[in-house]
Short mmCIF file of N, CA and C in Angstrom, two decimals:
data_model
loop_
_atom_site.label_atom_id
_atom_site.label_comp_id
_atom_site.label_asym_id
_atom_site.label_seq_id
_atom_site.Cartn_x
_atom_site.Cartn_y
_atom_site.Cartn_z
N MET A 1 -11.94 -13.83 -41.17
CA MET A 1 -10.87 -14.79 -41.01
C MET A 1 -10.35 -14.92 -39.60
N ILE A 2 -10.16 -16.09 -39.23
CA ILE A 2 -9.66 -16.18 -37.63
C ILE A 2 -8.18 -16.06 -37.79
N PRO A 3 -7.46 -15.44 -36.96
CA PRO A 3 -5.98 -15.17 -37.16
C PRO A 3 -5.37 -16.46 -36.23
N SER A 4 -4.08 -16.53 -36.60
CA SER A 4 -3.41 -17.46 -35.80
C SER A 4 -3.44 -16.94 -34.38
N LYS A 5 -3.19 -18.05 -33.53
CA LYS A 5 -3.07 -17.78 -31.88
C LYS A 5 -2.27 -16.47 -31.75
N THR A 6 -0.87 -16.47 -32.34
CA THR A 6 -0.07 -15.51 -32.11
C THR A 6 -0.60 -13.91 -32.54
N LEU A 7 -1.35 -13.86 -33.49
CA LEU A 7 -2.01 -12.90 -34.03
C LEU A 7 -3.20 -12.45 -33.37
N PHE A 8 -3.92 -13.26 -32.68
CA PHE A 8 -5.05 -13.01 -31.86
C PHE A 8 -4.56 -12.27 -30.42
N ILE A 9 -3.45 -12.87 -29.94
CA ILE A 9 -2.59 -12.40 -28.59
C ILE A 9 -2.42 -10.88 -29.08
N THR A 10 -1.82 -10.59 -30.28
CA THR A 10 -1.39 -9.32 -30.71
C THR A 10 -2.91 -8.28 -30.77
N PHE A 11 -3.63 -8.92 -31.30
CA PHE A 11 -4.89 -8.06 -31.42
C PHE A 11 -5.39 -7.71 -29.97
N VAL A 12 -5.65 -8.75 -28.97
CA VAL A 12 -6.10 -8.30 -27.66
C VAL A 12 -5.16 -7.43 -27.18
N ALA A 13 -3.91 -7.68 -27.12
CA ALA A 13 -2.97 -6.69 -26.47
C ALA A 13 -3.15 -5.20 -27.08
N GLN A 14 -3.30 -5.20 -28.45
CA GLN A 14 -3.69 -3.86 -28.99
C GLN A 14 -4.93 -3.27 -28.55
N GLU A 15 -5.85 -3.96 -28.28
CA GLU A 15 -7.20 -3.50 -27.86
C GLU A 15 -7.26 -3.05 -26.46
N LEU A 16 -6.51 -3.85 -25.52
CA LEU A 16 -6.47 -3.55 -24.32
C LEU A 16 -5.29 -2.55 -23.81
N LEU A 17 -4.56 -2.31 -24.91
CA LEU A 17 -3.41 -1.42 -24.62
C LEU A 17 -2.41 -1.98 -23.54
N VAL A 18 -1.96 -3.20 -23.72
CA VAL A 18 -1.03 -3.92 -22.79
C VAL A 18 0.10 -4.54 -23.59
N ASP A 19 1.07 -4.64 -23.19
CA ASP A 19 2.28 -5.33 -23.95
C ASP A 19 1.98 -6.56 -24.18
N GLU A 20 2.22 -7.42 -25.42
CA GLU A 20 2.00 -8.56 -25.59
C GLU A 20 2.66 -9.61 -24.66
N SER A 21 4.02 -9.36 -24.08
CA SER A 21 4.71 -10.04 -23.41
C SER A 21 3.96 -10.51 -22.13
N LEU A 22 2.99 -9.55 -21.70
CA LEU A 22 2.16 -9.86 -20.32
C LEU A 22 1.15 -10.63 -20.69
N ILE A 23 0.73 -10.99 -21.77
CA ILE A 23 -0.36 -12.05 -21.81
C ILE A 23 -0.30 -13.05 -22.70
N ASP A 24 -0.82 -14.32 -22.41
CA ASP A 24 -0.85 -15.44 -23.39
C ASP A 24 -2.05 -16.21 -23.24
N PHE A 25 -2.21 -17.29 -23.83
CA PHE A 25 -3.44 -17.97 -23.81
C PHE A 25 -3.98 -18.45 -22.45
N THR A 26 -3.24 -18.55 -21.49
CA THR A 26 -3.65 -19.16 -20.09
C THR A 26 -4.10 -17.78 -19.15
N THR A 27 -3.99 -16.50 -19.87
CA THR A 27 -4.32 -15.38 -19.03
C THR A 27 -5.73 -15.16 -18.80
N PRO A 28 -6.26 -15.02 -17.82
CA PRO A 28 -7.63 -14.69 -17.55
C PRO A 28 -7.88 -13.39 -18.02
N PHE A 29 -8.77 -13.07 -18.70
CA PHE A 29 -8.62 -11.60 -19.36
C PHE A 29 -9.02 -10.58 -18.36
N ARG A 30 -9.83 -10.75 -17.45
CA ARG A 30 -10.28 -9.94 -16.47
C ARG A 30 -9.00 -9.59 -15.46
N HIS A 31 -8.02 -10.37 -15.66
CA HIS A 31 -6.81 -10.13 -14.74
C HIS A 31 -5.79 -9.27 -15.47
N ILE A 32 -6.40 -8.72 -16.67
CA ILE A 32 -5.32 -7.83 -17.49
C ILE A 32 -5.63 -6.53 -16.93
N ARG A 33 -4.42 -5.85 -16.57
CA ARG A 33 -4.78 -4.51 -15.67
C ARG A 33 -5.37 -3.54 -16.35
N THR A 34 -5.60 -3.31 -17.79
CA THR A 34 -6.62 -2.54 -18.24
C THR A 34 -7.90 -2.94 -18.40
N TRP A 35 -8.29 -4.11 -18.05
CA TRP A 35 -9.75 -4.57 -18.29
C TRP A 35 -10.60 -3.91 -17.34
N SER A 36 -11.59 -3.43 -18.13
CA SER A 36 -12.70 -2.81 -17.39
C SER A 36 -14.11 -3.18 -18.28
N SER A 37 -15.24 -2.53 -17.66
CA SER A 37 -16.37 -2.90 -18.33
C SER A 37 -16.61 -2.36 -19.65
N LEU A 38 -16.05 -0.89 -19.63
CA LEU A 38 -15.86 -0.03 -21.01
C LEU A 38 -14.95 -0.91 -21.96
N ASN A 39 -14.03 -1.53 -21.66
CA ASN A 39 -13.03 -2.16 -22.61
C ASN A 39 -13.61 -3.50 -22.89
N ALA A 40 -14.47 -3.93 -22.04
CA ALA A 40 -15.10 -5.39 -22.55
C ALA A 40 -16.23 -5.01 -23.76
N LEU A 41 -16.88 -3.78 -23.53
CA LEU A 41 -17.74 -3.50 -24.80
C LEU A 41 -16.76 -3.33 -25.94
N VAL A 42 -15.76 -2.45 -25.93
CA VAL A 42 -14.99 -2.11 -27.06
C VAL A 42 -14.40 -3.31 -27.58
N LEU A 43 -13.96 -4.34 -26.79
CA LEU A 43 -13.51 -5.63 -27.34
C LEU A 43 -14.62 -6.48 -28.06
N ILE A 44 -15.69 -6.33 -27.62
CA ILE A 44 -16.89 -7.08 -28.28
C ILE A 44 -17.15 -6.53 -29.49
N ALA A 45 -17.10 -5.12 -29.72
CA ALA A 45 -17.32 -4.41 -30.94
C ALA A 45 -16.07 -4.81 -31.88
N ARG A 46 -15.11 -4.87 -31.45
CA ARG A 46 -13.85 -5.08 -32.34
C ARG A 46 -13.63 -6.39 -32.74
N ILE A 47 -14.23 -7.34 -32.07
CA ILE A 47 -14.26 -8.60 -32.43
C ILE A 47 -15.34 -8.79 -33.61
N ASN A 48 -16.53 -8.21 -33.50
CA ASN A 48 -17.42 -8.09 -34.51
C ASN A 48 -16.88 -7.48 -35.75
N GLU A 49 -16.35 -6.56 -35.66
CA GLU A 49 -15.65 -5.82 -36.71
C GLU A 49 -14.49 -6.48 -37.48
N GLU A 50 -13.74 -7.29 -36.71
CA GLU A 50 -12.47 -7.85 -37.25
C GLU A 50 -12.89 -9.16 -37.65
N PHE A 51 -13.69 -9.92 -37.11
CA PHE A 51 -13.77 -11.39 -37.33
C PHE A 51 -15.34 -11.52 -37.75
N ASP A 52 -16.08 -10.65 -37.59
CA ASP A 52 -17.62 -10.86 -38.25
C ASP A 52 -18.27 -11.89 -37.28
N VAL A 53 -17.96 -11.82 -35.92
CA VAL A 53 -18.68 -12.56 -35.11
C VAL A 53 -19.24 -11.78 -33.95
N MET A 54 -20.40 -12.05 -33.74
CA MET A 54 -21.19 -11.44 -32.83
C MET A 54 -21.05 -12.29 -31.30
N ILE A 55 -20.53 -11.56 -30.27
CA ILE A 55 -20.25 -12.15 -29.05
C ILE A 55 -21.05 -11.15 -27.99
N SER A 56 -21.87 -11.60 -27.22
CA SER A 56 -22.77 -10.96 -26.31
C SER A 56 -21.89 -10.72 -25.01
N SER A 57 -22.34 -9.80 -24.17
CA SER A 57 -21.84 -9.66 -22.83
C SER A 57 -21.94 -10.96 -22.03
N THR A 58 -22.97 -11.42 -22.32
CA THR A 58 -23.38 -12.83 -21.54
C THR A 58 -22.43 -13.79 -21.96
N ASP A 59 -22.18 -13.99 -23.32
CA ASP A 59 -21.06 -14.77 -24.05
C ASP A 59 -19.73 -14.73 -23.22
N LEU A 60 -19.43 -13.23 -23.19
CA LEU A 60 -17.99 -13.03 -22.63
C LEU A 60 -17.97 -13.27 -21.07
N ALA A 61 -19.14 -13.04 -20.63
CA ALA A 61 -19.19 -13.48 -19.02
C ALA A 61 -18.86 -14.85 -18.70
N GLY A 62 -19.40 -15.92 -19.67
CA GLY A 62 -19.06 -17.33 -19.50
C GLY A 62 -17.60 -17.94 -19.90
N LEU A 63 -16.84 -16.77 -20.26
CA LEU A 63 -15.47 -17.25 -20.76
C LEU A 63 -14.48 -16.58 -19.60
N VAL A 64 -13.44 -17.19 -19.49
CA VAL A 64 -12.44 -17.11 -18.45
C VAL A 64 -10.86 -16.61 -19.30
N THR A 65 -10.54 -17.34 -20.03
CA THR A 65 -9.16 -17.13 -20.52
C THR A 65 -9.27 -16.67 -21.95
N LEU A 66 -8.18 -16.05 -22.39
CA LEU A 66 -8.02 -15.73 -23.77
C LEU A 66 -8.08 -17.06 -24.84
N GLU A 67 -7.73 -18.19 -24.20
CA GLU A 67 -8.06 -19.24 -25.00
C GLU A 67 -9.19 -19.79 -25.27
N GLU A 68 -10.04 -19.58 -24.28
CA GLU A 68 -11.57 -19.68 -24.41
C GLU A 68 -12.11 -18.77 -25.05
N LEU A 69 -11.82 -17.39 -25.27
CA LEU A 69 -12.33 -16.45 -26.12
C LEU A 69 -11.97 -16.85 -27.45
N PHE A 70 -10.54 -17.14 -27.71
CA PHE A 70 -10.36 -17.64 -29.14
C PHE A 70 -11.02 -18.93 -29.51
N GLU A 71 -11.32 -19.76 -28.99
CA GLU A 71 -11.82 -20.99 -29.22
C GLU A 71 -13.40 -20.75 -29.58
N PHE A 72 -13.95 -19.69 -28.65
CA PHE A 72 -15.34 -19.35 -28.96
C PHE A 72 -15.48 -18.62 -30.31
N ILE A 73 -14.67 -17.67 -30.37
CA ILE A 73 -14.65 -16.88 -32.10
C ILE A 73 -14.49 -18.05 -32.92
N SER A 74 -13.60 -18.98 -32.72
CA SER A 74 -13.39 -19.86 -33.85
C SER A 74 -14.52 -20.77 -34.12
N THR A 75 -15.14 -21.14 -33.14
CA THR A 75 -16.46 -21.93 -33.25
C THR A 75 -17.49 -21.24 -34.02
N LYS A 76 -17.86 -19.91 -33.50
CA LYS A 76 -18.73 -19.07 -34.29
C LYS A 76 -18.37 -18.79 -35.55
N LYS A 77 -17.24 -18.46 -35.78
CA LYS A 77 -16.77 -18.24 -37.18
C LYS A 77 -16.85 -19.38 -38.15
N ASN A 78 -16.80 -20.62 -37.50
CA ASN A 78 -16.82 -21.98 -38.46
C ASN A 78 -18.30 -22.36 -38.60
N GLY A 79 -19.11 -21.58 -37.98
CA GLY A 79 -20.60 -21.84 -38.15
C GLY A 79 -21.25 -22.91 -37.07
N ASN A 80 -20.50 -23.18 -36.13
CA ASN A 80 -20.90 -24.13 -35.18
C ASN A 80 -21.32 -23.30 -33.72
N SER A 81 -22.54 -22.99 -33.58
CA SER A 81 -23.01 -22.39 -32.53
C SER A 81 -23.20 -23.24 -31.19
#
């Protein structure tokens, strides 16, 4: 199931160990202070676990903001590749 946008921000904040107040949908996720290649792999794995959506490192590299990531997951979850 795809969470609401608010719950998605909570999910990302928890996974990247940042305060929710520091991020929103316009945030480029690579600018989050805890972002690293290791955290990128962890986030990819957690997206698969939580939302049953496979996202590759190439897919992630093509996205910039948390909104783009949310929309990518939503599109994949709804069966539109």
